Coordinates of C-alpha atoms in Angstrom, one line a residue:
X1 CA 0.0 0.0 0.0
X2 CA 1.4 3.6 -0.9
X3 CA 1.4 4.3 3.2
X4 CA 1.9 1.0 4.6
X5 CA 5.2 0.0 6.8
X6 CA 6.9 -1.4 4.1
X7 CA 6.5 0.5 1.0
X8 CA 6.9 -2.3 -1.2
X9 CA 5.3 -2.7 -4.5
X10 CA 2.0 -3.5 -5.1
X11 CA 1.9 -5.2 -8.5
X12 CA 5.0 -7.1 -9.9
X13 CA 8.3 -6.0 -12.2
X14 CA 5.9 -6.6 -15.7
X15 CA 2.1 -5.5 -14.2
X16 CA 0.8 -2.4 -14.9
X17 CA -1.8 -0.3 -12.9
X18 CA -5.4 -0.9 -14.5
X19 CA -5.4 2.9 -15.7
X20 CA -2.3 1.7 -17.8
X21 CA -0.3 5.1 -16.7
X22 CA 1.8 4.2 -14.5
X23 CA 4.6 1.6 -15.0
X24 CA 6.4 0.4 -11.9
X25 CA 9.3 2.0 -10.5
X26 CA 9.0 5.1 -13.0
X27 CA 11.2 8.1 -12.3
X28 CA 10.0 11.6 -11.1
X29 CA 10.3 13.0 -14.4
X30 CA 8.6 10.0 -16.2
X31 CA 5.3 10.3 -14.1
X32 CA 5.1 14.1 -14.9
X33 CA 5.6 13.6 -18.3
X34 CA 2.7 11.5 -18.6
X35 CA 0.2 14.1 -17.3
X36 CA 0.3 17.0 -20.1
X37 CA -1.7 19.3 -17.6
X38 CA 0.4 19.2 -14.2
X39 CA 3.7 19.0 -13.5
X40 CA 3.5 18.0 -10.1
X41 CA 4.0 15.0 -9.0
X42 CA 1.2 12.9 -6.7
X43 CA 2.3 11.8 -3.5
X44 CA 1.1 8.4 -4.5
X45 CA 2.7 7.8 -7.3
X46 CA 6.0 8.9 -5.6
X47 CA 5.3 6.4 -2.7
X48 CA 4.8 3.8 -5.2
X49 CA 7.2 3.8 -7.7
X50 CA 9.8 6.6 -6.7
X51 CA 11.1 5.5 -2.7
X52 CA 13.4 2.6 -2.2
X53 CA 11.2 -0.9 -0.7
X54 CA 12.1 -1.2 2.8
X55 CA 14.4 -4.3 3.3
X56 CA 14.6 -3.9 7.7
X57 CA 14.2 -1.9 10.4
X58 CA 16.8 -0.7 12.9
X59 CA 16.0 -0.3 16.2
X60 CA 17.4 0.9 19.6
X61 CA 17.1 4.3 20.1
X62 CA 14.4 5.7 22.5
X63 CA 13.2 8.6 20.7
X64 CA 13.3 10.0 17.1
X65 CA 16.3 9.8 14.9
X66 CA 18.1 12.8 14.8
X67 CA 21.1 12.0 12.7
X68 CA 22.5 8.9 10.2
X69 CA 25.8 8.2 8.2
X70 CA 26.7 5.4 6.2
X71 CA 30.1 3.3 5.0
X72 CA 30.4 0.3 3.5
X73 CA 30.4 -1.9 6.3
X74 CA 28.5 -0.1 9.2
X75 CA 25.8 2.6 9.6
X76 CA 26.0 5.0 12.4
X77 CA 22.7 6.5 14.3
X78 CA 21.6 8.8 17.2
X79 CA 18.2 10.3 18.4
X80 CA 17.5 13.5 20.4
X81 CA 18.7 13.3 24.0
X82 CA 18.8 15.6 26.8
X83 CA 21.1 13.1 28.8
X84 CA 24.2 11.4 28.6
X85 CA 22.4 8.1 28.9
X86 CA 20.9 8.7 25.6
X87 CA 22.9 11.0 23.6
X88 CA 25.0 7.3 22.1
X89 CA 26.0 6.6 18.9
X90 CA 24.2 3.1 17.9
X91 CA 26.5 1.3 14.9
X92 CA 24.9 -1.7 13.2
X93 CA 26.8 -3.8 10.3
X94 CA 25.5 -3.4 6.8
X95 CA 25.5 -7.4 5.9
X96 CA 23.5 -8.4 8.0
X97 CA 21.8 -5.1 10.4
X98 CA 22.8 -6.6 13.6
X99 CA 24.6 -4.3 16.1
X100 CA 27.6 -3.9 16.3
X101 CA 27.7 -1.9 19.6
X102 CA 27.1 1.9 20.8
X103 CA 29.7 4.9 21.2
X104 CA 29.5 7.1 24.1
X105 CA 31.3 10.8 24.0
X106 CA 28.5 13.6 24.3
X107 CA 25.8 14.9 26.7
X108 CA 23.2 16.2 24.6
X109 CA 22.0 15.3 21.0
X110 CA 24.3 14.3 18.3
X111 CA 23.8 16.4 15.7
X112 CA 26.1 14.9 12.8
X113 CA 28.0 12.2 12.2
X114 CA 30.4 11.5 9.0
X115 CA 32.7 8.6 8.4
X116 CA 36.0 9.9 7.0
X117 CA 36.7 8.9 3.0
X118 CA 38.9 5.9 3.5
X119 CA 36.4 4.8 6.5
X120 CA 39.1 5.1 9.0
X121 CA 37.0 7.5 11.3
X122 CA 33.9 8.6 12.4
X123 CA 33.3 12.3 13.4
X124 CA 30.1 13.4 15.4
X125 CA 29.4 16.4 16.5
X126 CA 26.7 17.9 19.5
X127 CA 24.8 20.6 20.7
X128 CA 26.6 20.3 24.1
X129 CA 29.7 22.1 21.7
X130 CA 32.1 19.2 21.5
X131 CA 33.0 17.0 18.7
X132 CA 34.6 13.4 19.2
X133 CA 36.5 11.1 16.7
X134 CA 36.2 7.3 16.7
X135 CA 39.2 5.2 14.8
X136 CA 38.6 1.7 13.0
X137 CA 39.3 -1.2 15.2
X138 CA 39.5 -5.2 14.5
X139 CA 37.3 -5.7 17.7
X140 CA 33.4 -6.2 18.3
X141 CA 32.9 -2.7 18.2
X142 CA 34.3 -1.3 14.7
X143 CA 35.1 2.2 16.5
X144 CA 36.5 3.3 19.6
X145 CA 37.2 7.0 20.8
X146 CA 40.2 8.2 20.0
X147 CA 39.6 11.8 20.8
X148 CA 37.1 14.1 22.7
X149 CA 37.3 18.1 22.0
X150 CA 35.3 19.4 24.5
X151 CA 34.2 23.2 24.0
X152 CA 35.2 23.2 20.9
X153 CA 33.1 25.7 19.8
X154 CA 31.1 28.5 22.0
X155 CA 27.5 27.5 20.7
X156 CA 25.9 24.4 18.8
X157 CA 28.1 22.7 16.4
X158 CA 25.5 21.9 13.8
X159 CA 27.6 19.7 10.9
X160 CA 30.9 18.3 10.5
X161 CA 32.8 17.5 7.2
X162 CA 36.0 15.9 5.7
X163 CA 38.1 16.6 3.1
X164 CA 38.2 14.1 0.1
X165 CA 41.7 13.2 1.5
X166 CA 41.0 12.7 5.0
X167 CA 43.5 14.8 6.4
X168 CA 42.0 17.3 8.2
X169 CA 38.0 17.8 8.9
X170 CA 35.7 20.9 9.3
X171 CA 33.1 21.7 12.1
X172 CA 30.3 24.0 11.4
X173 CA 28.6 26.2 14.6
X174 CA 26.0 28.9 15.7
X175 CA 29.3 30.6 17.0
X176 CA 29.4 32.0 13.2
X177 CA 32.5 30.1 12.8
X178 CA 33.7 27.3 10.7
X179 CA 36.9 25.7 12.2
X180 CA 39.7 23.3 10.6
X181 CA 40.9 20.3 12.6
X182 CA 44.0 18.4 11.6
X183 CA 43.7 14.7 12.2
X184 CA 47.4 14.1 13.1
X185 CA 47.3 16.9 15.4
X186 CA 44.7 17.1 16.9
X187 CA 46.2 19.1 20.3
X188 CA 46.5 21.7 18.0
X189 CA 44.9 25.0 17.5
X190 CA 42.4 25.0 15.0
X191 CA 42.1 27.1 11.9
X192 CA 38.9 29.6 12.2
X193 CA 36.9 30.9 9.5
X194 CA 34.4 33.7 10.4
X195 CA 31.3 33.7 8.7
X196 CA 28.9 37.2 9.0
X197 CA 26.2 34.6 10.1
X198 CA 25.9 31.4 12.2
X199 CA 26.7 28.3 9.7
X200 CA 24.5 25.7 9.8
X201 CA 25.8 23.3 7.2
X202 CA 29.5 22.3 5.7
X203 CA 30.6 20.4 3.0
X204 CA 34.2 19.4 1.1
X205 CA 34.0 18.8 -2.8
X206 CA 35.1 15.7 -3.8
X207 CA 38.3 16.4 -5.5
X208 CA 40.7 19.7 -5.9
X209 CA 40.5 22.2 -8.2
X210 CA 43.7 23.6 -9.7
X211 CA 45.4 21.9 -6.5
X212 CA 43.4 23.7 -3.8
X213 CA 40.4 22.4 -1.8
X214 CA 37.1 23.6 -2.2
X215 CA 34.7 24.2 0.7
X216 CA 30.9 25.2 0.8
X217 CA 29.1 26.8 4.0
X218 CA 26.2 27.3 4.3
X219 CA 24.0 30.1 6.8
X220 CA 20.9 30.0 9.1
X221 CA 19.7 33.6 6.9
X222 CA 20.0 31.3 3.7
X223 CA 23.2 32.4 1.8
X224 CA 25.9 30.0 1.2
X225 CA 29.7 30.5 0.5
X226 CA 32.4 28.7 -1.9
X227 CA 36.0 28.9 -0.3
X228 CA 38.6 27.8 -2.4
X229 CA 41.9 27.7 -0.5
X230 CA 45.3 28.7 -0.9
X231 CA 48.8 27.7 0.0
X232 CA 50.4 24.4 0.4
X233 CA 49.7 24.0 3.9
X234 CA 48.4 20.6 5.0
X235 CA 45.0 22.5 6.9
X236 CA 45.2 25.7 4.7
X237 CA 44.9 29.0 6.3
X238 CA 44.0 31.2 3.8
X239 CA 40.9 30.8 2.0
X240 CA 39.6 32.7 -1.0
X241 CA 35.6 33.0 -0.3
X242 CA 32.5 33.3 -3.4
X243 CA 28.7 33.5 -2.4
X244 CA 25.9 32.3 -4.6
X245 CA 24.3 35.2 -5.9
X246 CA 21.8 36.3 -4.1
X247 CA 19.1 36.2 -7.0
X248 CA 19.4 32.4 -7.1
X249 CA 20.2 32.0 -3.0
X250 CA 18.4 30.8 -0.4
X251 CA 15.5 32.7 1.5
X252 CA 15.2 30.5 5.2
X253 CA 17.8 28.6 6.5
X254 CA 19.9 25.9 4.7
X255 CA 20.1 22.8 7.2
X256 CA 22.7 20.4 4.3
X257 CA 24.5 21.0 1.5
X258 CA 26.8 18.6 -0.5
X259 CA 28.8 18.3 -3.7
X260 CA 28.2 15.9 -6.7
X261 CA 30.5 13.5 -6.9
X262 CA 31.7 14.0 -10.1
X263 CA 33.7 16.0 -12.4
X264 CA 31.0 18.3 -12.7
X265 CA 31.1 21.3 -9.8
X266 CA 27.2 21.4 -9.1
X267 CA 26.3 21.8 -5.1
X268 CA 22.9 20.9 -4.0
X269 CA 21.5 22.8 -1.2
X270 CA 18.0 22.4 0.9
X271 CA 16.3 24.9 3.0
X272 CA 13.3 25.9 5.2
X273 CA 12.4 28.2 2.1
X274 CA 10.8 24.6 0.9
X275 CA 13.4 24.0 -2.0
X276 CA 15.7 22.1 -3.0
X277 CA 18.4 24.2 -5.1
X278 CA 21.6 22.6 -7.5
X279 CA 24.2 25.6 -8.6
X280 CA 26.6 25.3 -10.9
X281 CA 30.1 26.5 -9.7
X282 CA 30.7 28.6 -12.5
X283 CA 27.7 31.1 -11.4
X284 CA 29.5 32.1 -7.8
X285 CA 30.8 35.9 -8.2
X286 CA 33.8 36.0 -7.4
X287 CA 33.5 38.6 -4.4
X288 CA 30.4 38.5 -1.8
X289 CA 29.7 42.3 -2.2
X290 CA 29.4 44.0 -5.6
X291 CA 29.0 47.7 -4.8
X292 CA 28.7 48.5 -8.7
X293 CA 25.4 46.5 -9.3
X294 CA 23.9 47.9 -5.8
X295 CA 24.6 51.6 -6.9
X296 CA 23.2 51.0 -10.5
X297 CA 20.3 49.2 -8.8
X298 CA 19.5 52.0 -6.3
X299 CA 19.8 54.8 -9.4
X300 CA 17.3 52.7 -11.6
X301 CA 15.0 52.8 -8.6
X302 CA 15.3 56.8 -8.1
X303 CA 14.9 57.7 -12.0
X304 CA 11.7 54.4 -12.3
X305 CA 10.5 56.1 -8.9
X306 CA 10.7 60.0 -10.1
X307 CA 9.6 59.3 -13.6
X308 CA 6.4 57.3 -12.2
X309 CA 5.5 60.2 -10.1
X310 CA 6.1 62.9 -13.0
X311 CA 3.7 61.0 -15.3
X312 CA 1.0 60.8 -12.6
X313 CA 1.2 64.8 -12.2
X314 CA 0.5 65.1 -15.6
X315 CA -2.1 62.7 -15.7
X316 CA -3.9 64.6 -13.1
X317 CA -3.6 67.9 -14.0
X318 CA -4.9 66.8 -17.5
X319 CA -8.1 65.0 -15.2
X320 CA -8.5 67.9 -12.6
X321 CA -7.6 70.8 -14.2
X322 CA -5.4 71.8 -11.6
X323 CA -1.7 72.9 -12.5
X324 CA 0.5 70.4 -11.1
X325 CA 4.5 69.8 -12.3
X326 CA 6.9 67.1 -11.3
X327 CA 9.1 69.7 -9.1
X328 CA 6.0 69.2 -6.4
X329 CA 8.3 66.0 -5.5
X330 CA 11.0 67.8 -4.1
X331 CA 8.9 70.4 -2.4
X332 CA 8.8 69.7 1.3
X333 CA 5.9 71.6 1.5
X334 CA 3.9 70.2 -1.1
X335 CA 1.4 67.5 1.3
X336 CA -1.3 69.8 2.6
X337 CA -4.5 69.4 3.7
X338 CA -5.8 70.9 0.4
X339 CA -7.0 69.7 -3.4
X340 CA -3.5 70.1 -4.9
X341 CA -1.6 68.3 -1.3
X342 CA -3.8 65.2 -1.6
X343 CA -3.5 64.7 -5.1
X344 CA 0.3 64.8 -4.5
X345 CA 0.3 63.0 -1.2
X346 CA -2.0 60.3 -3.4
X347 CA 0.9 60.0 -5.7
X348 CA 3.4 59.8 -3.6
X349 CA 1.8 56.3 -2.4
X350 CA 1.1 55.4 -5.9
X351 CA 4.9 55.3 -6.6
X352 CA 5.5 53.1 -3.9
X353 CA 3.1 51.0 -5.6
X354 CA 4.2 50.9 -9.3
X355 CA 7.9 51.1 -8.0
X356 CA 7.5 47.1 -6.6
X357 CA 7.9 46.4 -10.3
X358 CA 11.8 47.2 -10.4
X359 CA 12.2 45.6 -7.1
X360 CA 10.4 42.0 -8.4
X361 CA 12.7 42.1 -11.4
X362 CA 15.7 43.9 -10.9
X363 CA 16.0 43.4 -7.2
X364 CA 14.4 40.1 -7.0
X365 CA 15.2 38.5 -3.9
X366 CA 12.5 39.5 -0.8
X367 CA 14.6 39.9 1.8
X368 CA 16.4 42.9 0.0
X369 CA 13.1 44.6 -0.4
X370 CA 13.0 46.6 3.0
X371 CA 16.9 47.7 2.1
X372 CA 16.1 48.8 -1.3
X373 CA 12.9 50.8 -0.1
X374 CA 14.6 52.3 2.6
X375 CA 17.1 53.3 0.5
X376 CA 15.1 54.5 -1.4
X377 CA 13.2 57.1 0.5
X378 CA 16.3 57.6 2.2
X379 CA 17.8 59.2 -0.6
X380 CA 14.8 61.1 -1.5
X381 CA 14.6 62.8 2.1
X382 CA 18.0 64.2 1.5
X383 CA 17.3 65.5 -2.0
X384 CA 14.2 67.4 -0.9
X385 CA 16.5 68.9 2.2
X386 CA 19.0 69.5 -0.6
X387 CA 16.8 71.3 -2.5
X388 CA 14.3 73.2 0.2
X389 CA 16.8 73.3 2.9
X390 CA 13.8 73.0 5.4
X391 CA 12.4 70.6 7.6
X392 CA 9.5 69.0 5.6
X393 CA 6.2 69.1 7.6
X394 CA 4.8 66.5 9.9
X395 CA 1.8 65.6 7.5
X396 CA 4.9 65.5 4.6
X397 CA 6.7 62.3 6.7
X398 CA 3.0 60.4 7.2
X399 CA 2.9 59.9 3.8
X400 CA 6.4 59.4 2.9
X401 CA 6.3 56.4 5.8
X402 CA 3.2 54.9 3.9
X403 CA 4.3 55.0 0.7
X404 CA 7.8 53.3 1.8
X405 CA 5.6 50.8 4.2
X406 CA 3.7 50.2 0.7
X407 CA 6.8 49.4 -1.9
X408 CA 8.9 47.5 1.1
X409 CA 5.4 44.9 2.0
X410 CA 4.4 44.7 -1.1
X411 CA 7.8 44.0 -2.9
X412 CA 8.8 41.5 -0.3
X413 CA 4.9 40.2 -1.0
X414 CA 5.2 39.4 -4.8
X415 CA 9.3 38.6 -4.5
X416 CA 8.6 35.9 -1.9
X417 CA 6.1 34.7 -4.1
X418 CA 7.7 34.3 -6.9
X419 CA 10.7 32.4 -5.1
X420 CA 8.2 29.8 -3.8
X421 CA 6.9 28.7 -7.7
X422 CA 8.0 25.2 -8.0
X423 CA 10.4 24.3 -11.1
X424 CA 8.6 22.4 -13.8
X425 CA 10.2 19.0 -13.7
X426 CA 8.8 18.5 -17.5
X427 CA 11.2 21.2 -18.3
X428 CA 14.3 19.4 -17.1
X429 CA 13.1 16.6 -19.6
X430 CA 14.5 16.6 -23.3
X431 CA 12.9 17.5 -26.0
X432 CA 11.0 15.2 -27.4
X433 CA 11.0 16.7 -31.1
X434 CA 14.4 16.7 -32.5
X435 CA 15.3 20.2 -34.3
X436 CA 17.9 19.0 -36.5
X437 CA 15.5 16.8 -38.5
X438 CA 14.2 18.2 -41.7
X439 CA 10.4 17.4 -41.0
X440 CA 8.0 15.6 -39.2
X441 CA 7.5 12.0 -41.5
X442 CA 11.4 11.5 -40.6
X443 CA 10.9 11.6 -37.2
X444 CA 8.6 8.9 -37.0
X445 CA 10.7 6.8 -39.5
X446 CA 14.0 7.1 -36.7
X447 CA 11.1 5.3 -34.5
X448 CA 9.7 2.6 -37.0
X449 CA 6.6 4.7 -38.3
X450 CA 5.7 5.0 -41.9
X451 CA 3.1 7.0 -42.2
X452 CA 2.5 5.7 -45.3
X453 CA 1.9 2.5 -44.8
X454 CA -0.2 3.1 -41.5
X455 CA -3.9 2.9 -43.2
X456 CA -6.0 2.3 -40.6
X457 CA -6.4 3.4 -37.1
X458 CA -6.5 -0.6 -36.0
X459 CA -3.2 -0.9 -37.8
X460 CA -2.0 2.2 -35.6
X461 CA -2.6 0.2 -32.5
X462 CA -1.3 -3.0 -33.2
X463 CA 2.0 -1.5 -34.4
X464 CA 2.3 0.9 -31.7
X465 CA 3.5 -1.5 -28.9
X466 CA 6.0 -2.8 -31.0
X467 CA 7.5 -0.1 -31.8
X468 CA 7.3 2.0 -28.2
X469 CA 9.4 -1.4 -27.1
X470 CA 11.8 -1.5 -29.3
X471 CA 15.7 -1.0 -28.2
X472 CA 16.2 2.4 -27.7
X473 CA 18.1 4.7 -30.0
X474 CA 21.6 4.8 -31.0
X475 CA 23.7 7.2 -29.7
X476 CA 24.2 9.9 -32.7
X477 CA 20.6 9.6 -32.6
X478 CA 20.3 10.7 -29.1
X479 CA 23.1 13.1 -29.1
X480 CA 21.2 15.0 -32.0
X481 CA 18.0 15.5 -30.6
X482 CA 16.0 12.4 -31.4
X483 CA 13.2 11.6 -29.4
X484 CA 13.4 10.5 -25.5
X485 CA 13.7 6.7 -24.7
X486 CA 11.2 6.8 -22.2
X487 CA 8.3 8.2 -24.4
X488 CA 5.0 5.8 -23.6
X489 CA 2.6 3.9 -25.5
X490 CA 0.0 5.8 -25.5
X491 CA 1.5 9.6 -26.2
X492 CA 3.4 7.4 -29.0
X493 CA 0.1 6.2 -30.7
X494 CA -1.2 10.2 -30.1
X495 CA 1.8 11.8 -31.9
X496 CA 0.7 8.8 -34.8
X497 CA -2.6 9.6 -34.9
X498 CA -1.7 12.9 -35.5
X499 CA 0.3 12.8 -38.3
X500 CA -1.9 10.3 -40.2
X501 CA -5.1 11.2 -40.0
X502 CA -7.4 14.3 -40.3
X503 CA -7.7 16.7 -37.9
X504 CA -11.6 16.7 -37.7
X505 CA -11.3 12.6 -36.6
X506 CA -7.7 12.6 -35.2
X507 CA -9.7 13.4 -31.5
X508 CA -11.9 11.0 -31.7
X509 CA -9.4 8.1 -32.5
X510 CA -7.6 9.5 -29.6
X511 CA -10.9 9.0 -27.5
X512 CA -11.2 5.3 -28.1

């Protein structure tokens, strides 16, 4: 059953579900192509043909799992704890789940665990601020403690990492700090990284680039770094920092990141924000602040934001009769209690309004919205003063604190939005209509179809399963657009039916 305690499946390797949809164990992206009017995915369908079947249950603990690593022989748990007694680390052996015995070190929950490359270690870390390192051992238990740094940090430590070599490990903590811990020496003093934020999450790339290591960390306000280090040191000291562009960061905060483990530099990160985000390494700027895009940003706003407001004079003054110029905008005195003040004190709010638009699509991200606005205003206050050199009336900073309270609520309103709009999963499938062919007939001869010989609607579906099993596509094919291996039955016998027959009766086929 799609919620049972097993999740196994329901039907066997070669059944089908009676709708005929659904083939078992289909990807995410299959099942979404087959519905041409979604592209979400069902929670049932995921439960049955996208999670792993359950092959045992682990038990032990006393209250929920908290944290779980993985090597090839052993798999480490813990659960919350608020004691000694239960803050453990439970091990059981991969070929056959039995235990294989518990590790005691911390007082409070473990919070991560990580076995090191070459399995050699296990690191944990704890909200009591300590980490401990376990070493391999030929005994009953696999590990035993080897080392214990208590206070290692001055808050949580919330993740622990190890570089692809093994040699030296990083521990992430609320204390805003990322530290650097070298495995022969581990008496040593640490190497500390500062972070303007406490760091939630760290993570070493699988191989070096150019000879340096590359770190990610990630923050509890959403942004993540790229350090790339420098020097030959065995624990570097010097570290070169990039940040994921705010436009394409985080929103809440990031609780795991890690690096594909391939040549290809993509890091996945997941946050509170509800997403799940892959960057490519080549889209990190190359310095965290870019001072050149904020000022152009923050003049685009002032002449969008003066330029609203002067065609709304002239719109009223065209409606009202009443003489009204653009210079009313730097006139401190210019919100009365009179027909010409509310018209201009009415404008005023209606920039804020229109000037949300520059902040959704130049600005983008919601949490800068407040900044920008404030800025915004900020600037304007000091060119009326400029101008006026007086103190702008009581009545004049009511409306200036609406219009900003407008244009910072509702930018941050349609930005956060439009951050939450889940990504299409049919568009991270291939095209199924390959450019480079000349027409349409000699796409369906690279699949077996000749339209011309394919008389009869009967003929269409007797052939169609033949063909939609055939082996898939050589690899030029493929590599030049052809059509995707995992195209179904029935859209094949659709795409057929289209070709063949005339419009007017091409539905109706499709409806029997």
């Amino acid at each position: 059953p799609a919620l049972g305690l097993t999740n196994k499946a329901v039907v066997a390797s070669n059944e089908t579900f009676p709708d005929d949809r659904y083939a078992v164990r289909r990807t995410h992206a299959d099942i979404a192509q087959m519905d041409s009017t979604s592209n979400s995915v069902l929670l049932d369908a995921q439960l049955r043909h996208t999670l792993w079947p359950e092959a045992d249950k682990l038990y032990g603990h006393p209250y929920e799992i908290y944290a779980i690593a993985a090597s090839s022989s052993v798999v480490a748990t813990s659960c919350r704890a608020s004691s000694e007694r239960h803050a453990c680390i439970r091990l059981y052996w991969t070929h056959n789940w039995q235990p294989a015995g518990t590790l005691a070190a911390h007082l409070l929950t473990v919070t991560r665990m990580q076995f090191s490359p070459d399995e050699k270690y296990l690191l944990s870390a704890s909200r009591d601020r300590s980490w401990a390192l376990f070493e391999r051992t030929q005994e009953d238990v696999p590990y035993k403690l080897v080392h214990h740094q208590i206070k290692a940090h001055a808050r949580i430590v919330w993740d622990v990492a190890w570089s692809h070599d093994s040699m030296f490990f990083a521990t992430a903590s609320r204390d805003k700090s990322v530290k650097l811990w070298n495995v022969d020496a581990l008496g040593d003093a640490p190497v500390t990284l500062a972070f303007p934020g406490p760091v939630t999450s760290v993570a070493f790339a699988h191989m070096l680039s150019e000879g340096r290591y590359v770190m990610a960390a990630a923050l509890e306000n959403g942004r993540v770094f790229v350090l790339t280090s420098s020097g030959s040191q065995k624990v570097p000291t010097s570290w070169q920092p990039k940040e994921i562009p705010r436009d394409i960061a985080h929103t809440s905060t990031v609780h795991r990141i890690a690096w594909r483990p391939t040549s290809l530099w993509q890091l996945a990160t997941v946050s509170d924000d509800q997403t799940v985000r892959i960057t490519s390494y080549s889209t990190f700027r190359k310095s965290v602040y870019d001072p050149v895009l904020i000022v152009a940003q923050i003049v685009t706003l002032q002449c969008f934001g003066y330029s609203t407001f002067s065609v709304l004079m002239v719109f009223a003054s065209i409606l009202t009769n009443v003489e009204l110029t653009p210079r009313l905008l730097f006139s401190s005195q210019s919100v009365q209690p009179t027909v010409e003040g509310s018209i201009v004190a009415v404008s005023l709010v209606c920039m804020g309004i229109m000037n949300i638009i520059p902040l959704v699509y130049m600005v983008e991200r919601s949490r800068l919205c407040i900044d920008f606005s404030a800025t915004f205003f900020l600037v304007h206050v000091i060119v009326v003063w400029w101008t006026q050199h007086k103190v702008p009336e009581l009545l004049w900073w009511a409306v200036m604190a609406v219009a900003m309270g407008v244009m910072a609520v509702g930018g941050r309103a349609v930005c956060s939005r439009r951050e939450l709009l889940p990504i299409a999963i049919r568009s991270l499938m291939p095209e199924r209509r390959a450019e480079s062919y000349g027409d349409e007939e000699h796409e369906l001869e690279t699949r077996g179809f000749r339209p011309s010989e394919l008389d009869t609607h009967d003929e269409l579906v007797a052939r169609a399963p033949e063909v939609a099993h055939e082996p898939n596509m050589d690899t030029s094919a493929r590599s030049s657009g052809g059509w995707s291996d995992d195209w179904g039955t029935e859209e094949l016998i659709n795409e057929v039916i289209d070709q063949v027959l005339p419009k007017d009766t091409a539905k109706g086929h499709k409806d029997d």
